[in-house]
Structures are given as C-alpha cells and as structure tokens.
Short mmCIF file of C-alpha atoms and ligand atoms in Angstrom, two decimals:
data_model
loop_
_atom_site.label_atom_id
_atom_site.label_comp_id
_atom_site.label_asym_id
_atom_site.label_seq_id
_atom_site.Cartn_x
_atom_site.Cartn_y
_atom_site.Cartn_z
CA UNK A 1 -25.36 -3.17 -0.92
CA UNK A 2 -22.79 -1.36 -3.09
CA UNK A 3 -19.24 -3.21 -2.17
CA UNK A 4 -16.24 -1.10 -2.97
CA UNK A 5 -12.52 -1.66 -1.93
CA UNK A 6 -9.98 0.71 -2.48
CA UNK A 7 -6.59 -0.80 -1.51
CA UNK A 8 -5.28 -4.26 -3.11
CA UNK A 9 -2.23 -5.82 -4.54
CA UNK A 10 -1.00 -7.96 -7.87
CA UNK A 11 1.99 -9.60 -8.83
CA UNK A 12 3.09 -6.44 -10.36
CA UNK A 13 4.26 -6.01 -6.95
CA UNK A 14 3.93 -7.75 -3.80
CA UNK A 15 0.49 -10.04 -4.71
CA UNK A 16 0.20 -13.12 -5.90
CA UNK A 17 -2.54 -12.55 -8.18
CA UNK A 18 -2.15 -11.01 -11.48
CA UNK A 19 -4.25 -7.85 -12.28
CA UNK A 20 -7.07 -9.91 -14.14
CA UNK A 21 -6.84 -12.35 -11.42
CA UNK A 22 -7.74 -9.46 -8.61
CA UNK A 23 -10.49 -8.68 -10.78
CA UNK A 24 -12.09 -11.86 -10.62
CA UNK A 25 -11.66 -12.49 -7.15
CA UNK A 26 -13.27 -9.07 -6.17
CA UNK A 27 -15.82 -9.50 -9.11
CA UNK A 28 -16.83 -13.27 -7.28
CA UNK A 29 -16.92 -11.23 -3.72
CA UNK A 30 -19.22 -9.04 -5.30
CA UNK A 31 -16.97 -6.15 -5.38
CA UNK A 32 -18.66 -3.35 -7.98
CA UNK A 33 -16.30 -0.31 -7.88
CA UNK A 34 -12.41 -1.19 -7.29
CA UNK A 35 -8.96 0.54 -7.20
CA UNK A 36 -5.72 -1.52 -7.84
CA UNK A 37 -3.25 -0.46 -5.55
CA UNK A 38 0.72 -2.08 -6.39
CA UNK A 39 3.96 -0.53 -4.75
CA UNK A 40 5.08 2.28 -6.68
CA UNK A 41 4.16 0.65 -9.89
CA UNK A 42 1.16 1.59 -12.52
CA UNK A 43 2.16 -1.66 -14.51
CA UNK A 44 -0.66 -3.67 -13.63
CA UNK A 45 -3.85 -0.93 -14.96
CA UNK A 46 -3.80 -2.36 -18.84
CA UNK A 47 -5.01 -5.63 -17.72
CA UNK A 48 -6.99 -4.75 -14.50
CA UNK A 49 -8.78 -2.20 -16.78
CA UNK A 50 -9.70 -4.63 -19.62
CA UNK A 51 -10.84 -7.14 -16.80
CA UNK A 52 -13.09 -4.59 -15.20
CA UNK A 53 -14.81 -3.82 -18.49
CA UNK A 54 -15.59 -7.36 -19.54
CA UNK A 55 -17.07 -7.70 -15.96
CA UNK A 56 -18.99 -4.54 -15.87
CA UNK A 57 -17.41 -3.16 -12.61
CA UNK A 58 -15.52 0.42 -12.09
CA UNK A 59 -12.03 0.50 -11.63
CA UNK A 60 -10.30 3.92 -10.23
CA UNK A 61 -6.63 4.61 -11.45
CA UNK A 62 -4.45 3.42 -7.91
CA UNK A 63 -1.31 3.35 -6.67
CA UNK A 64 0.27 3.22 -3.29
CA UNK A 65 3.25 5.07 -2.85
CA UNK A 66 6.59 4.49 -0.37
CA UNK A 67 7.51 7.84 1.13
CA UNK A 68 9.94 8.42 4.23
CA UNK A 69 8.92 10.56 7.01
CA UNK A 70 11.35 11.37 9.85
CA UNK A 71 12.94 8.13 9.04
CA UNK A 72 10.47 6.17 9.04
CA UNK A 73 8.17 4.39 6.18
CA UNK A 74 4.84 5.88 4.96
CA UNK A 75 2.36 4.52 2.49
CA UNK A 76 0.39 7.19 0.30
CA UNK A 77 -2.37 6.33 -2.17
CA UNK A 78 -2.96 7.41 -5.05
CA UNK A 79 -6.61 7.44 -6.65
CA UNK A 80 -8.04 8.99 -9.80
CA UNK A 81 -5.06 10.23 -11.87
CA UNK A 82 -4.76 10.11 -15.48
CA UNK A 83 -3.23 6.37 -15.95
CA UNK A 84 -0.88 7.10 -18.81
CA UNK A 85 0.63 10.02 -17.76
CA UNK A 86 4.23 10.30 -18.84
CA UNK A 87 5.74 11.97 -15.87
CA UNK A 88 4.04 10.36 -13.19
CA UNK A 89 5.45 6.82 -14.84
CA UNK A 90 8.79 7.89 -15.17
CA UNK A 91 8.99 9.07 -11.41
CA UNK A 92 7.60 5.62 -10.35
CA UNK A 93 10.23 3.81 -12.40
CA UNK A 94 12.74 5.76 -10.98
CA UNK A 95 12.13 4.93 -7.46
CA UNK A 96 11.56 1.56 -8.05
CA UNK A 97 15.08 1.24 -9.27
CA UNK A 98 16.14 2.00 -5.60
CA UNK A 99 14.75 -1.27 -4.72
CA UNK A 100 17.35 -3.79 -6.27
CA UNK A 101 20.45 -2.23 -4.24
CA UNK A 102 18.00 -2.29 -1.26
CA UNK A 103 16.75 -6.06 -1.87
CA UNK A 104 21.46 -6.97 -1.67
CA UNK A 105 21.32 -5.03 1.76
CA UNK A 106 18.47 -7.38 3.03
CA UNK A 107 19.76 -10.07 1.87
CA UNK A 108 23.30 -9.33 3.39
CA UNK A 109 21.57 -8.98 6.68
CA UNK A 110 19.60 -11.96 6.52
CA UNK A 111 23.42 -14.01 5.31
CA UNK A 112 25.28 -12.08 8.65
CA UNK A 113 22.59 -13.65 10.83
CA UNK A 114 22.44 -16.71 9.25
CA UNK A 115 20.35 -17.45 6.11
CA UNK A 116 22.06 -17.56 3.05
CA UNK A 117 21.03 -17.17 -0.46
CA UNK A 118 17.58 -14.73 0.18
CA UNK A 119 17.70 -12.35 -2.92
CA UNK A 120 17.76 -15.02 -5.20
CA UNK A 121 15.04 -17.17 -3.10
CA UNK A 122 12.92 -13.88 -3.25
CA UNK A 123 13.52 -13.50 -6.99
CA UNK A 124 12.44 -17.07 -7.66
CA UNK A 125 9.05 -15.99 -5.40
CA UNK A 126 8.15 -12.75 -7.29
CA UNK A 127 9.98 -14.30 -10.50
CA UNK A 128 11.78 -11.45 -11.65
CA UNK A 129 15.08 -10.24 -10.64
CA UNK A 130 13.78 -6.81 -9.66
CA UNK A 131 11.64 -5.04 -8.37
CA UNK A 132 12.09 -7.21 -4.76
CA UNK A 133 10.08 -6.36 -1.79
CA UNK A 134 9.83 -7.53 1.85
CA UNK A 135 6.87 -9.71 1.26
CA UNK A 136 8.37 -11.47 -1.35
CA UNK A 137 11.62 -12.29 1.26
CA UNK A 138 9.09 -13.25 4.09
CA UNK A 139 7.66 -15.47 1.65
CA UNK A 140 10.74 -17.40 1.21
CA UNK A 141 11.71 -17.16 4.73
CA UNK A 142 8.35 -19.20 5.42
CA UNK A 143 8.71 -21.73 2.49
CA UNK A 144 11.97 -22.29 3.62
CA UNK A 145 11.40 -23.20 7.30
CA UNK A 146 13.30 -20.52 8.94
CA UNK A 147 9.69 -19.18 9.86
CA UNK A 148 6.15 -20.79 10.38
CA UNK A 149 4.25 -17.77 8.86
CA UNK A 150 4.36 -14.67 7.11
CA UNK A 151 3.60 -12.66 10.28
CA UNK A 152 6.48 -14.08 12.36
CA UNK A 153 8.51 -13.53 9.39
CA UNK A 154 7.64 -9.72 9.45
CA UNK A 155 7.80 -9.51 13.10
CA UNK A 156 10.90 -11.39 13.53
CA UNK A 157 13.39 -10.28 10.54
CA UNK A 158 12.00 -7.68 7.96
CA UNK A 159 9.28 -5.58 9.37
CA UNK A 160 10.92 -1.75 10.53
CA UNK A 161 13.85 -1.84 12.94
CA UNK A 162 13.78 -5.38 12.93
CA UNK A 163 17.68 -7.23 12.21
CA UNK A 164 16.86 -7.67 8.11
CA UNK A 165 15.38 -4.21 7.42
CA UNK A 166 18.07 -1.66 5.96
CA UNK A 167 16.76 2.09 6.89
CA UNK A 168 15.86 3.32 2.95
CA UNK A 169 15.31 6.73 1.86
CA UNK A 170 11.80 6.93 -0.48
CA UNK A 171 10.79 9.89 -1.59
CA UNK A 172 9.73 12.48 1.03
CA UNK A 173 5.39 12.45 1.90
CA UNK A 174 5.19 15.84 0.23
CA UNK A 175 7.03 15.16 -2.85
CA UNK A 176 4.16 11.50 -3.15
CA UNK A 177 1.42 14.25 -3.03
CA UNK A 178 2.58 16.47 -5.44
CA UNK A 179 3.69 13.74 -8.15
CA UNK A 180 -0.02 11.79 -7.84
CA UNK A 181 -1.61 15.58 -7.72
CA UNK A 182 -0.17 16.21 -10.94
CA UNK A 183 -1.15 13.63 -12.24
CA UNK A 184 -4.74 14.68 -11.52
CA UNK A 185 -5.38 12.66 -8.71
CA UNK A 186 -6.15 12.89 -4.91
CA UNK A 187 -3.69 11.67 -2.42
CA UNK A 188 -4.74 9.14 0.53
CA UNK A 189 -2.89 8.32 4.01
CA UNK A 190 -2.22 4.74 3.47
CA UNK A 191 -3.58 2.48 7.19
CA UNK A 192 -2.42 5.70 9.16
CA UNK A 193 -3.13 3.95 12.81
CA UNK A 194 0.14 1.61 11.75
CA UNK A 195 2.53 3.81 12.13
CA UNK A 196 4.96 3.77 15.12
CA UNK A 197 5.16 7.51 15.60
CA UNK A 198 9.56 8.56 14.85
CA UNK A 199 9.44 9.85 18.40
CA UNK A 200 7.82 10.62 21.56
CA UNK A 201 6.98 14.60 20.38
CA UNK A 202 4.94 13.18 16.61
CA UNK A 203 2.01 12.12 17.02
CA UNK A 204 0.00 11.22 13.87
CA UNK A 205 -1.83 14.63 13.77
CA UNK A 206 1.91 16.04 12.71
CA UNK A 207 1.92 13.46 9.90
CA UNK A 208 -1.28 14.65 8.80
CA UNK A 209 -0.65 18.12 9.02
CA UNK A 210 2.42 17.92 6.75
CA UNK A 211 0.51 16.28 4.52
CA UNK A 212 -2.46 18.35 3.84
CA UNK A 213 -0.21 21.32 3.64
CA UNK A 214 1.28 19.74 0.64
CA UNK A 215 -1.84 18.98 -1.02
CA UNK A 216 -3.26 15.93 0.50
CA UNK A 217 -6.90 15.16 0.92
CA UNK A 218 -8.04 11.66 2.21
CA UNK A 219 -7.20 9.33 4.82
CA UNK A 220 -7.89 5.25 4.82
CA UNK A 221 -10.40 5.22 7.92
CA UNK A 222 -11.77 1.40 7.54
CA UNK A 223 -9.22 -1.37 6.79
CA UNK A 224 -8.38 -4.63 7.44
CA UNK A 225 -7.80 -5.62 11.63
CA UNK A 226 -8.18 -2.15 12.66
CA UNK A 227 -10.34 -2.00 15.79
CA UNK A 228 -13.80 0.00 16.86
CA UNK A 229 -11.49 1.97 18.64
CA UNK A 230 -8.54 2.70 16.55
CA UNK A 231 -11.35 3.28 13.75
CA UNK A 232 -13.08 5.75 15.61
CA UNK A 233 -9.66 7.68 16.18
CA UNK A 234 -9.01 7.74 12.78
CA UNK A 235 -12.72 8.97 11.59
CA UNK A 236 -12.05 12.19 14.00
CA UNK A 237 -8.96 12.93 12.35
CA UNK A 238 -10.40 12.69 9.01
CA UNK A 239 -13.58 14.92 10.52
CA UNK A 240 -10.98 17.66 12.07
CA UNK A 241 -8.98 17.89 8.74
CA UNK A 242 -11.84 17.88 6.73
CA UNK A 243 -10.13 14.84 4.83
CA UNK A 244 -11.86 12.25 2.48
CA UNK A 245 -12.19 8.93 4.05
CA UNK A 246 -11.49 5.52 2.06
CA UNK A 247 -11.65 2.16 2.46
CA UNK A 248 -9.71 -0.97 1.74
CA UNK A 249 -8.56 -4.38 2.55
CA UNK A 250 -4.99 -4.24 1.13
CA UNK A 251 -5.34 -7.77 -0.08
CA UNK A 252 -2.30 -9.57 -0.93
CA UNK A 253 -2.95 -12.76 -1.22
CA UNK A 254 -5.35 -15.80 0.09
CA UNK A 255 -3.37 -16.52 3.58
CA UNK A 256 -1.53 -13.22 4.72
CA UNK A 257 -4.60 -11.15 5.42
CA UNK A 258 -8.50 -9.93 4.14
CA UNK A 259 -9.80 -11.30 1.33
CA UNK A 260 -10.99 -8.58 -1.19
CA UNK A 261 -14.01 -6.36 -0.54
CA UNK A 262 -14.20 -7.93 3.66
CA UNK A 263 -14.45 -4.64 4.73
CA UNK A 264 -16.51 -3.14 6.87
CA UNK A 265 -18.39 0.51 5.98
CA UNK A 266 -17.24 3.93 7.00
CA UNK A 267 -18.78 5.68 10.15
CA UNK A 268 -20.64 8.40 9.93
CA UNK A 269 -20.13 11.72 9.45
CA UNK A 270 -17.60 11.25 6.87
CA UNK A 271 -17.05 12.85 3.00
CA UNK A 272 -16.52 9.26 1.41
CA UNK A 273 -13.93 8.98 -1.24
CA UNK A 274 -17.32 7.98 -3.69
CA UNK A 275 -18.37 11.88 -3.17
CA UNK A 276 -14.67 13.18 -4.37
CA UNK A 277 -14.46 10.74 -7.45
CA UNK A 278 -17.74 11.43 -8.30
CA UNK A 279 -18.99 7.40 -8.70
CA UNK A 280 -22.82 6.76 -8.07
CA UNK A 281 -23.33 4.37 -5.68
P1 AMP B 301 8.45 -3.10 1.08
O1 AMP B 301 7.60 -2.34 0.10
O2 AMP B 301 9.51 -3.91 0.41
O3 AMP B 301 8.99 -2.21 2.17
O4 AMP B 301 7.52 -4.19 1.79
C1 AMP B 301 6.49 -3.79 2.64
C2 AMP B 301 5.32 -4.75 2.52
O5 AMP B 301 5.45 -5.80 3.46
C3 AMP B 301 4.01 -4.08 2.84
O6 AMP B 301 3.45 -3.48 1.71
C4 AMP B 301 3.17 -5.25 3.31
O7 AMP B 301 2.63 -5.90 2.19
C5 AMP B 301 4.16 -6.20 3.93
N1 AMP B 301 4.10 -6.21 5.39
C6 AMP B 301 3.37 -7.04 6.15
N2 AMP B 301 3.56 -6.83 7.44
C7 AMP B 301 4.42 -5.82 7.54
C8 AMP B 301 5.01 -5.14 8.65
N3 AMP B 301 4.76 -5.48 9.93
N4 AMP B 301 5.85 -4.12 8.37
C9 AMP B 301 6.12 -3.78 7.10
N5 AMP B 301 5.61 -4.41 6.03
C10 AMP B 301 4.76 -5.43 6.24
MN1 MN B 302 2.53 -4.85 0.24
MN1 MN B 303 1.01 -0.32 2.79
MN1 MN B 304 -0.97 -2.01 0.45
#
C-alpha cells in the first residue's frame, strides 16, 4: 500500500525529533512519500532532504503556518514551494521573531497564577532561547508536576482562551496563502474541524471561503482523532469547494499523539493532494 503523511514536526520547532530523526521513524513505519511540516520555520529541509535521499523516499517542501482569523488561531500548510526561496525565508523569520515577546507574556501569566520560572524551563526543553512555543511550556508544566500530561496541560493553562494563552496577532490567513503561493506552492487548511468557530454567525464554510478567495486550494480531510463523522463533514467541504484533500498525523513526538504515517486513507470522491503534486503512487 503506498503510505504517505503530510503533516509532522522536528525539533526545529515543537518536535522532539530532529529532521533526520522524523525520517527514520516514518522510513521504519513504512512511510514512502513525506512532507515535514515545523511552525513557521523551513530550517529543518537540509537535513530531512539528505535523509530522504539516502532512504529512497520522497519528501515535499512543508511548512505549517500560524495565521489569525477573527481573533482566533489558524494553521495553514504549506506544500510544494521552492525550498530556498529568499523571500518566503525572510517572511518566516520575521514572524518567528514575534514569538520571544509572546513566550515573556506566557510566562508572566503562568508566574501571576502561580508557577514561576516557565520561559526559562521551556528554553531548557526546546534548548534554545527562542523560538518558544506552547508545547514546549506544556512540556515543562508536565515534567514539573504542576500537570500529569500534556493534554491537561493544554486544556488547563495554554491551549486558546485558557489563563496562560496571551491573544497574538500572526499574520492574517490571506497574507499565509499568498507568501507560500509565491513561493510556488499550494496552500492547505491545517485540521480545519479544530477550530472553535470566533462566533455564533462563522461557521467553517466562512473560513474556507476567505481562503480560497485568496488563493487557497486544499484542505487536511484525514488526521489524527478526527471521527467518521467529523471526517465525512470535512470531505463535503473539500467536494463543494473543489479543494485538494491531504492527509497527516501531525506527529510530535512518541507520547502526545499519532505516530507517523497511522493514518487512515481519504474517502472517496476526493482530488488527493498526490494528483496536484504530481507524485506516482
Ligand atoms: P504555538 O505555536 O506556540 O501556538 O503552539 C501550538 C502547538 O501546541 C500546536 O502546534 C500543537 O502542537 C500544540 N497543541 C496541542 N494541543 C493544543 C491545543 N488544545 N490548543 C493549541 N495547541 C495545542
Ligand atoms: Mn505543534
Ligand atoms: Mn497545527
Ligand atoms: Mn502541526
């Protein structure tokens, strides 16, 4: 069967692999065809790419992008773009640079309810000063005691709206598409049925309307704990907005989710994201 997953983390952002490292673990799943996905970072495709070679497998240029929309946070992929393109590098670098003023407002917010010292426990768990993400703070919170797992730690402090999230301004959904589309590449709705809509009049079909009006063409339809039903939802939406459908298990890390390539297929009746890239399956 050809194995293929599209959406996965290193430690150039919020894994705990490094890029060669992802490579072997989806090479031993008996992943074939693979995109590296990191936070706003192209940092990890040197390594990743020389991995891939000395396996044998196919890796697609990725990236997953942090966009705001009405307030709230939105994941877009990136697939297929030219990985040394100037531009596109230099916008990434200058959004991640956002993320070290952000990482001092978690951290005050996690100190005002408590839990001192959290920026430089999540700098000692990604170990680098910057860039800082959620993960690696829920990381710390767990190691630390304060929580028994990374879920509760989400759920309880850092996830959206909860008491250690600071609101953030990324870049806006439209301005994600146009950067990855010039870069040559094809823009993705990152695990769209997540989401809590901003308010009672959005509904996700807004979201996706903005977004193929600025360019966008595929959706993730198959990813890890989404439901028959919640699947199915998502497959009509790609089938009603004529949008490519990919697939991924936005692996992380051994314990805080699916392991690479444990994914199932895409339903039917669906352009796969194989058909726009142009890979032979
Ligand atoms: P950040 O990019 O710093 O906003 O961190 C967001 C990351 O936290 C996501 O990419 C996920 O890896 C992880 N995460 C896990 N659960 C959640 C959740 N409930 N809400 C937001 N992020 C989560
Ligand atoms: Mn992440
Ligand atoms: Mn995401
Ligand atoms: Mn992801």
């Amino acid at each position: 069967m050809f194995k293929a997953d599209y959406h996965m983390h290193s430690t150039v952002s919020d894994g705990q692999l490094s890029p060669s490292a992802v490579v072997d673990r989806a090479y031993r799943n008996g992943v074939y065809c693979m995109a590296l996905t990191d936070h706003d970072d192209l940092g990890g495709w040197d390594e990743a790419q020389q991995a891939t070679q000395n396996l044998g497998m196919r890796l697609i240029t990725g990236v997953e992008v942090s966009t705001t929309w009405h307030g709230k946070t939105i994941h877009i992929l990136g697939y297929g773009f030219r990985p040394m393109d100037p531009t596109f590098h230099e916008r990434l670098s200058i959004m991640r640079a956002t993320r070290i003023e952000r990482a001092e407002k978690i951290a005050q917010k996690l100190h005002d309810l408590g839990i001192p010292d959290t920026l430089a426990g999540a700098q000692a768990i990604a170990k680098r000063k910057d860039p800082i993400s959620r993960t690696h703070f829920a990381r710390y919170l767990v190691m630390m005691g304060y929580c028994k797992n990374f879920a509760q730690a989400m759920n309880q402090y850092l996830a959206d709206g909860r008491p250690g999230s600071v609101d953030h301004s990324w870049i806006d959904v439209s301005t994600a598409v146009q950067w990855i589309n010039s870069a040559g590449g094809y823009a993705f709705i990152a695990h769209p049925a997540r989401y809590k809509m901003p308010h009672a009049q959005l509904r996700l079909e807004d979201l996706v309307e903005d977004f193929v009006s600025a360019g966008g063409r595929g959706i993730e339809v198959v990813y890890n704990h989404l439901g028959p039903q919640e699947t199915e939802r998502i497959a009509d939406i790609a089938r009603r907005y004529h949008l490519v459908a990919s697939r991924g298990s936005d692996f992380h890390t051994e314990d805080e989710g699916a392991d690479i390539g444990a994914i199932p297929p895409l339903p039917n009746k669906l352009i796969a994201i194989e058909q726009l890239l142009g890979i032979s399956q």
